GROMACS .gro file of C-alpha atoms in nm:
model
  272
    1MET     CA    1  -5.209  -1.251  -3.606
    2THR     CA    2  -5.321  -1.177  -3.290
    3SER     CA    3  -5.551  -0.892  -3.176
    4THR     CA    4  -5.251  -0.729  -3.059
    5GLU     CA    5  -5.123  -0.709  -3.400
    6SER     CA    6  -5.483  -0.594  -3.586
    7THR     CA    7  -5.525  -0.302  -3.341
    8ASP     CA    8  -5.105  -0.153  -3.355
    9ARG     CA    9  -5.137  -0.221  -3.766
   10PRO     CA   10  -5.496  -0.238  -3.963
   11TYR     CA   11  -5.378  -0.297  -4.230
   12ALA     CA   12  -5.223  -0.660  -4.138
   13SER     CA   13  -5.587  -0.754  -4.146
   14PHE     CA   14  -5.520  -0.789  -4.534
   15PRO     CA   15  -5.470  -1.159  -4.676
   16VAL     CA   16  -5.153  -1.212  -4.822
   17ARG     CA   17  -5.141  -1.163  -5.183
   18ILE     CA   18  -4.879  -1.277  -5.419
   19GLY     CA   19  -4.735  -1.080  -5.692
   20VAL     CA   20  -4.533  -1.072  -5.972
   21GLN     CA   21  -4.330  -0.868  -6.220
   22ILE     CA   22  -4.278  -1.013  -6.564
   23GLN     CA   23  -3.999  -0.765  -6.684
   24PRO     CA   24  -4.101  -0.686  -7.062
   25GLN     CA   25  -3.747  -0.707  -7.131
   26HIS     CA   26  -3.508  -0.923  -7.320
   27ALA     CA   27  -3.756  -1.134  -7.458
   28GLN     CA   28  -4.016  -1.105  -7.760
   29TYR     CA   29  -4.399  -1.076  -7.697
   30ASP     CA   30  -4.502  -1.469  -7.756
   31ALA     CA   31  -4.275  -1.554  -7.426
   32ILE     CA   32  -4.463  -1.268  -7.195
   33ARG     CA   33  -4.825  -1.371  -7.276
   34ARG     CA   34  -4.706  -1.715  -7.223
   35THR     CA   35  -4.599  -1.638  -6.888
   36VAL     CA   36  -4.860  -1.392  -6.812
   37ALA     CA   37  -5.118  -1.698  -6.858
   38GLU     CA   38  -4.858  -1.966  -6.636
   39VAL     CA   39  -4.846  -1.717  -6.339
   40GLU     CA   40  -5.248  -1.648  -6.406
   41GLU     CA   41  -5.296  -2.100  -6.367
   42LEU     CA   42  -5.074  -2.143  -6.080
   43GLY     CA   43  -5.266  -1.878  -5.870
   44VAL     CA   44  -5.084  -1.588  -5.867
   45ASP     CA   45  -5.358  -1.190  -5.740
   46VAL     CA   46  -5.140  -0.982  -5.943
   47VAL     CA   47  -4.898  -0.956  -6.251
   48PHE     CA   48  -4.740  -0.660  -6.330
   49ASN     CA   49  -4.487  -0.481  -6.598
   50TRP     CA   50  -4.300  -0.184  -6.570
   51ASP     CA   51  -4.343   0.159  -6.707
   52HIS     CA   52  -3.948   0.164  -6.927
   53PHE     CA   53  -3.875   0.219  -7.270
   54TYR     CA   54  -3.544  -0.001  -7.227
   55PRO     CA   55  -3.397  -0.231  -7.069
   56LEU     CA   56  -3.277  -0.158  -6.670
   57SER     CA   57  -3.042  -0.502  -6.676
   58GLY     CA   58  -2.862  -0.715  -6.914
   59GLU     CA   59  -2.810  -0.513  -7.251
   60PRO     CA   60  -2.940  -0.177  -7.216
   61GLU     CA   61  -3.013  -0.181  -7.598
   62GLY     CA   62  -3.194  -0.522  -7.580
   63LEU     CA   63  -3.546  -0.633  -7.669
   64HIS     CA   64  -3.824  -0.433  -7.469
   65PHE     CA   65  -4.146  -0.401  -7.507
   66GLU     CA   66  -4.445  -0.039  -7.370
   67ALA     CA   67  -4.618  -0.087  -7.055
   68TRP     CA   68  -4.992   0.070  -7.151
   69THR     CA   69  -5.036  -0.116  -7.514
   70MET     CA   70  -4.935  -0.432  -7.363
   71LEU     CA   71  -5.175  -0.374  -7.054
   72ALA     CA   72  -5.489  -0.364  -7.274
   73ALA     CA   73  -5.348  -0.713  -7.432
   74TRP     CA   74  -5.357  -0.840  -7.081
   75ALA     CA   75  -5.689  -0.716  -6.975
   76GLU     CA   76  -5.830  -0.911  -7.320
   77ALA     CA   77  -5.571  -1.213  -7.247
   78THR     CA   78  -5.649  -1.281  -6.886
   79GLU     CA   79  -5.935  -1.382  -6.687
   80ARG     CA   80  -5.954  -1.356  -6.330
   81ILE     CA   81  -5.584  -1.191  -6.270
   82GLU     CA   82  -5.505  -0.817  -6.141
   83PHE     CA   83  -5.275  -0.679  -6.322
   84GLY     CA   84  -5.086  -0.317  -6.356
   85ALA     CA   85  -4.747  -0.160  -6.390
   86LEU     CA   86  -4.523  -0.127  -6.140
   87VAL     CA   87  -4.472   0.153  -6.149
   88THR     CA   88  -4.624   0.391  -6.424
   89CYS     CA   89  -4.408   0.666  -6.484
   90ASN     CA   90  -4.624   0.999  -6.425
   91SER     CA   91  -4.402   1.210  -6.631
   92TYR     CA   92  -4.453   0.992  -6.944
   93ARG     CA   93  -4.818   1.107  -7.030
   94ASN     CA   94  -5.087   1.379  -7.000
   95PRO     CA   95  -5.246   1.303  -6.685
   96ASP     CA   96  -5.613   1.301  -6.779
   97LEU     CA   97  -5.516   1.044  -7.121
   98LEU     CA   98  -5.345   0.850  -6.824
   99ALA     CA   99  -5.651   0.851  -6.672
  100ASP     CA  100  -5.858   0.794  -6.989
  101MET     CA  101  -5.605   0.502  -7.057
  102ALA     CA  102  -5.703   0.285  -6.730
  103ARG     CA  103  -6.071   0.318  -6.747
  104THR     CA  104  -6.047   0.167  -7.099
  105VAL     CA  105  -5.834  -0.096  -6.990
  106ASP     CA  106  -6.052  -0.114  -6.675
  107HIS     CA  107  -6.341  -0.177  -6.869
  108ILE     CA  108  -6.140  -0.433  -7.100
  109SER     CA  109  -6.045  -0.652  -6.799
  110ASN     CA  110  -6.422  -0.588  -6.618
  111GLY     CA  111  -6.226  -0.428  -6.344
  112ARG     CA  112  -5.908  -0.611  -6.249
  113LEU     CA  113  -5.659  -0.307  -6.346
  114ILE     CA  114  -5.429  -0.156  -6.052
  115PHE     CA  115  -5.348   0.113  -6.125
  116GLY     CA  116  -4.948   0.184  -6.032
  117ILE     CA  117  -4.778   0.561  -6.077
  118GLY     CA  118  -4.477   0.716  -5.914
  119SER     CA  119  -4.289   1.072  -6.036
  120GLY     CA  120  -3.986   0.836  -6.259
  121TRP     CA  121  -3.626   0.776  -6.237
  122PHE     CA  122  -3.508   0.608  -6.518
  123GLU     CA  123  -3.263   0.920  -6.690
  124LYS     CA  124  -3.238   0.705  -7.014
  125ASP     CA  125  -3.579   0.674  -7.087
  126TYR     CA  126  -3.633   1.043  -7.040
  127ASP     CA  127  -3.338   1.154  -7.300
  128GLU     CA  128  -3.446   0.921  -7.531
  129TYR     CA  129  -3.783   0.998  -7.576
  130GLY     CA  130  -3.725   1.372  -7.525
  131TYR     CA  131  -3.904   1.417  -7.158
  132PRO     CA  132  -3.757   1.677  -6.922
  133PHE     CA  133  -3.541   1.530  -6.604
  134GLY     CA  134  -3.575   1.770  -6.434
  135THR     CA  135  -3.505   1.689  -6.064
  136ALA     CA  136  -3.649   1.421  -5.804
  137GLY     CA  137  -3.852   1.725  -5.635
  138GLY     CA  138  -3.981   1.836  -5.949
  139ARG     CA  139  -4.077   1.491  -6.061
  140LEU     CA  140  -4.231   1.414  -5.739
  141ASP     CA  141  -4.433   1.779  -5.763
  142ALA     CA  142  -4.581   1.691  -6.065
  143LEU     CA  143  -4.701   1.363  -5.967
  144GLY     CA  144  -4.857   1.530  -5.656
  145GLU     CA  145  -5.039   1.800  -5.907
  146ALA     CA  146  -5.124   1.475  -6.153
  147LEU     CA  147  -5.317   1.272  -5.913
  148PRO     CA  148  -5.603   1.499  -5.840
  149ARG     CA  149  -5.639   1.559  -6.210
  150ILE     CA  150  -5.634   1.169  -6.274
  151GLU     CA  151  -5.892   1.154  -6.008
  152GLN     CA  152  -6.144   1.434  -6.162
  153ARG     CA  153  -6.145   1.305  -6.498
  154TRP     CA  154  -6.202   0.945  -6.421
  155ALA     CA  155  -6.511   1.100  -6.209
  156LYS     CA  156  -6.592   1.277  -6.531
  157LEU     CA  157  -6.572   0.955  -6.820
  158ASN     CA  158  -6.836   0.874  -6.963
  159PRO     CA  159  -6.864   0.512  -6.863
  160ARG     CA  160  -6.701   0.551  -6.566
  161PRO     CA  161  -6.490   0.303  -6.447
  162THR     CA  162  -6.633  -0.043  -6.354
  163ARG     CA  163  -6.498   0.033  -6.005
  164GLU     CA  164  -6.295   0.258  -5.722
  165ILE     CA  165  -5.952   0.140  -5.937
  166PRO     CA  166  -5.721   0.074  -5.699
  167VAL     CA  167  -5.434   0.334  -5.678
  168LEU     CA  168  -5.083   0.203  -5.597
  169ILE     CA  169  -4.800   0.447  -5.565
  170GLY     CA  170  -4.463   0.323  -5.529
  171GLY     CA  171  -4.136   0.454  -5.349
  172GLY     CA  172  -4.050   0.537  -4.983
  173GLY     CA  173  -3.985   0.937  -4.973
  174GLU     CA  174  -4.100   1.044  -4.645
  175LYS     CA  175  -4.157   1.432  -4.681
  176LYS     CA  176  -4.343   1.412  -4.994
  177THR     CA  177  -4.437   1.095  -5.156
  178LEU     CA  178  -4.527   0.908  -4.818
  179LYS     CA  179  -4.759   1.246  -4.816
  180LEU     CA  180  -4.939   1.128  -5.152
  181VAL     CA  181  -4.979   0.755  -5.044
  182ALA     CA  182  -5.175   0.870  -4.728
  183GLN     CA  183  -5.415   1.120  -4.960
  184HIS     CA  184  -5.422   0.940  -5.265
  185ALA     CA  185  -5.346   0.555  -5.282
  186THR     CA  186  -5.529   0.243  -5.161
  187ILE     CA  187  -5.154  -0.012  -5.218
  188TRP     CA  188  -4.846   0.126  -5.094
  189HIS     CA  189  -4.513  -0.048  -5.291
  190GLY     CA  190  -4.149  -0.061  -5.083
  191PHE     CA  191  -3.815  -0.188  -5.066
  192GLY     CA  192  -3.651  -0.253  -4.787
  193ASP     CA  193  -3.574  -0.518  -4.520
  194ALA     CA  194  -3.832  -0.510  -4.243
  195GLU     CA  195  -3.697  -0.258  -4.025
  196THR     CA  196  -3.712  -0.063  -4.319
  197ILE     CA  197  -4.092  -0.136  -4.408
  198ALA     CA  198  -4.128  -0.126  -4.083
  199HIS     CA  199  -4.035   0.250  -4.039
  200LYS     CA  200  -4.200   0.341  -4.315
  201HIS     CA  201  -4.516   0.208  -4.226
  202ALA     CA  202  -4.470   0.427  -3.965
  203VAL     CA  203  -4.404   0.721  -4.109
  204LEU     CA  204  -4.733   0.696  -4.360
  205ASP     CA  205  -4.969   0.599  -4.041
  206ALA     CA  206  -4.868   0.949  -3.935
  207HIS     CA  207  -4.922   1.101  -4.286
  208CYS     CA  208  -5.252   0.939  -4.245
  209ALA     CA  209  -5.327   1.029  -3.881
  210THR     CA  210  -5.239   1.415  -3.998
  211ILE     CA  211  -5.549   1.420  -4.236
  212GLY     CA  212  -5.814   1.221  -4.068
  213ARG     CA  213  -5.726   0.865  -4.275
  214ASP     CA  214  -5.786   0.567  -4.174
  215PRO     CA  215  -5.424   0.360  -4.244
  216GLY     CA  216  -5.635   0.042  -4.199
  217GLU     CA  217  -5.750   0.123  -4.547
  218ILE     CA  218  -5.384   0.108  -4.748
  219GLU     CA  219  -5.269  -0.233  -4.827
  220ARG     CA  220  -4.920  -0.280  -4.773
  221SER     CA  221  -4.683  -0.380  -5.061
  222VAL     CA  222  -4.313  -0.501  -5.084
  223ALA     CA  223  -4.055  -0.607  -5.329
  224VAL     CA  224  -3.913  -0.900  -5.214
  225GLY     CA  225  -3.699  -0.981  -5.550
  226ASP     CA  226  -3.562  -1.326  -5.573
  227LYS     CA  227  -3.512  -1.402  -5.227
  228LYS     CA  228  -3.693  -1.756  -5.109
  229PRO     CA  229  -4.004  -1.748  -4.854
  230GLU     CA  230  -3.786  -1.825  -4.556
  231GLU     CA  231  -3.529  -1.537  -4.619
  232ALA     CA  232  -3.792  -1.254  -4.627
  233ALA     CA  233  -4.109  -1.386  -4.557
  234LYS     CA  234  -4.213  -1.407  -4.207
  235GLY     CA  235  -3.985  -1.008  -4.075
  236LEU     CA  236  -4.208  -0.850  -4.360
  237TYR     CA  237  -4.545  -1.010  -4.311
  238ASP     CA  238  -4.508  -0.957  -3.902
  239VAL     CA  239  -4.507  -0.542  -3.984
  240GLY     CA  240  -4.775  -0.587  -4.185
  241SER     CA  241  -4.659  -0.619  -4.516
  242ARG     CA  242  -4.945  -0.820  -4.773
  243LEU     CA  243  -4.866  -0.813  -5.096
  244PHE     CA  244  -4.568  -0.992  -5.221
  245THR     CA  245  -4.384  -0.903  -5.533
  246ILE     CA  246  -4.133  -1.152  -5.715
  247HIS     CA  247  -3.973  -1.052  -6.007
  248THR     CA  248  -3.880  -1.224  -6.322
  249SER     CA  249  -3.671  -1.119  -6.652
  250GLY     CA  250  -3.639  -1.280  -7.018
  251PRO     CA  251  -3.509  -1.417  -7.216
  252ASP     CA  252  -3.682  -1.723  -6.958
  253TYR     CA  253  -3.939  -1.651  -6.704
  254ASP     CA  254  -3.813  -1.874  -6.433
  255LEU     CA  255  -4.105  -1.948  -6.215
  256GLY     CA  256  -4.003  -2.185  -5.981
  257LEU     CA  257  -3.979  -1.922  -5.683
  258VAL     CA  258  -4.346  -1.843  -5.758
  259ARG     CA  259  -4.437  -2.142  -5.680
  260GLU     CA  260  -4.248  -2.161  -5.328
  261TRP     CA  261  -4.397  -1.827  -5.252
  262LEU     CA  262  -4.776  -1.964  -5.386
  263ALA     CA  263  -4.731  -2.208  -5.071
  264TRP     CA  264  -4.652  -2.012  -4.813
  265ARG     CA  265  -4.884  -1.767  -4.900
  266ASP     CA  266  -5.188  -2.052  -4.945
  267GLU     CA  267  -5.023  -2.146  -4.543
  268VAL     CA  268  -5.030  -1.872  -4.389
  269ASN     CA  269  -5.415  -1.769  -4.511
  270ALA     CA  270  -5.514  -2.069  -4.398
  271LYS     CA  271  -5.433  -2.030  -4.075
  272GLY     CA  272  -5.646  -1.639  -4.089
   0.00000   0.00000   0.00000
């Protein structure tokens, strides 16, 4: 990283980290549990699930498990790795209850929870579980109302969280979502190629400037899906992305690609 990159993109000072989203679909829990153990052993930095009630690909009525009860189990089953949902759907739980759930999992894990949250989008979840789907704008407004309540509840709980729980907000909406990131998040998670991500970073930086927040406080995360490092890493790294998340789905959780990204991470971080 050059001094110019550091000045232009203060968030580029974060080290590279690798996340793996273990999609909790089409697999029994013992397979998910073994995969969590394996990614921790491999040296992955963060392991994620997702907060849905049905598979997002493959057989729509296939095997699937709920996110937050799973996260509590991961808190007990792991020792080093950070973890969380990518991302929690704000619509599914009372914000104060969700804050308490997160605080409890934070304590169970001795301070390794990343609190990922978004406004929600998968209509089948809403319809099947009886939540009003509403509009995208309405769901974002609800997220904006929930985040201060979550922060206030964390401050009231006894005991309080073990640390300032990192808040990850996912989504690239420029008028509402990225404004909420500037106000509340420590990690932003986005999707797209390097050009798209660079533009979103600039928008987020502008929101930070408006409220007087240092954009360097916000780690930049990006989904790389099933791409290899040679396909995506350099461009995304050059625009300031530092947390790179690969996904893998059941029934067979293939971690070959994860090993490639870990090797790339170690090479880049060794160079300083």
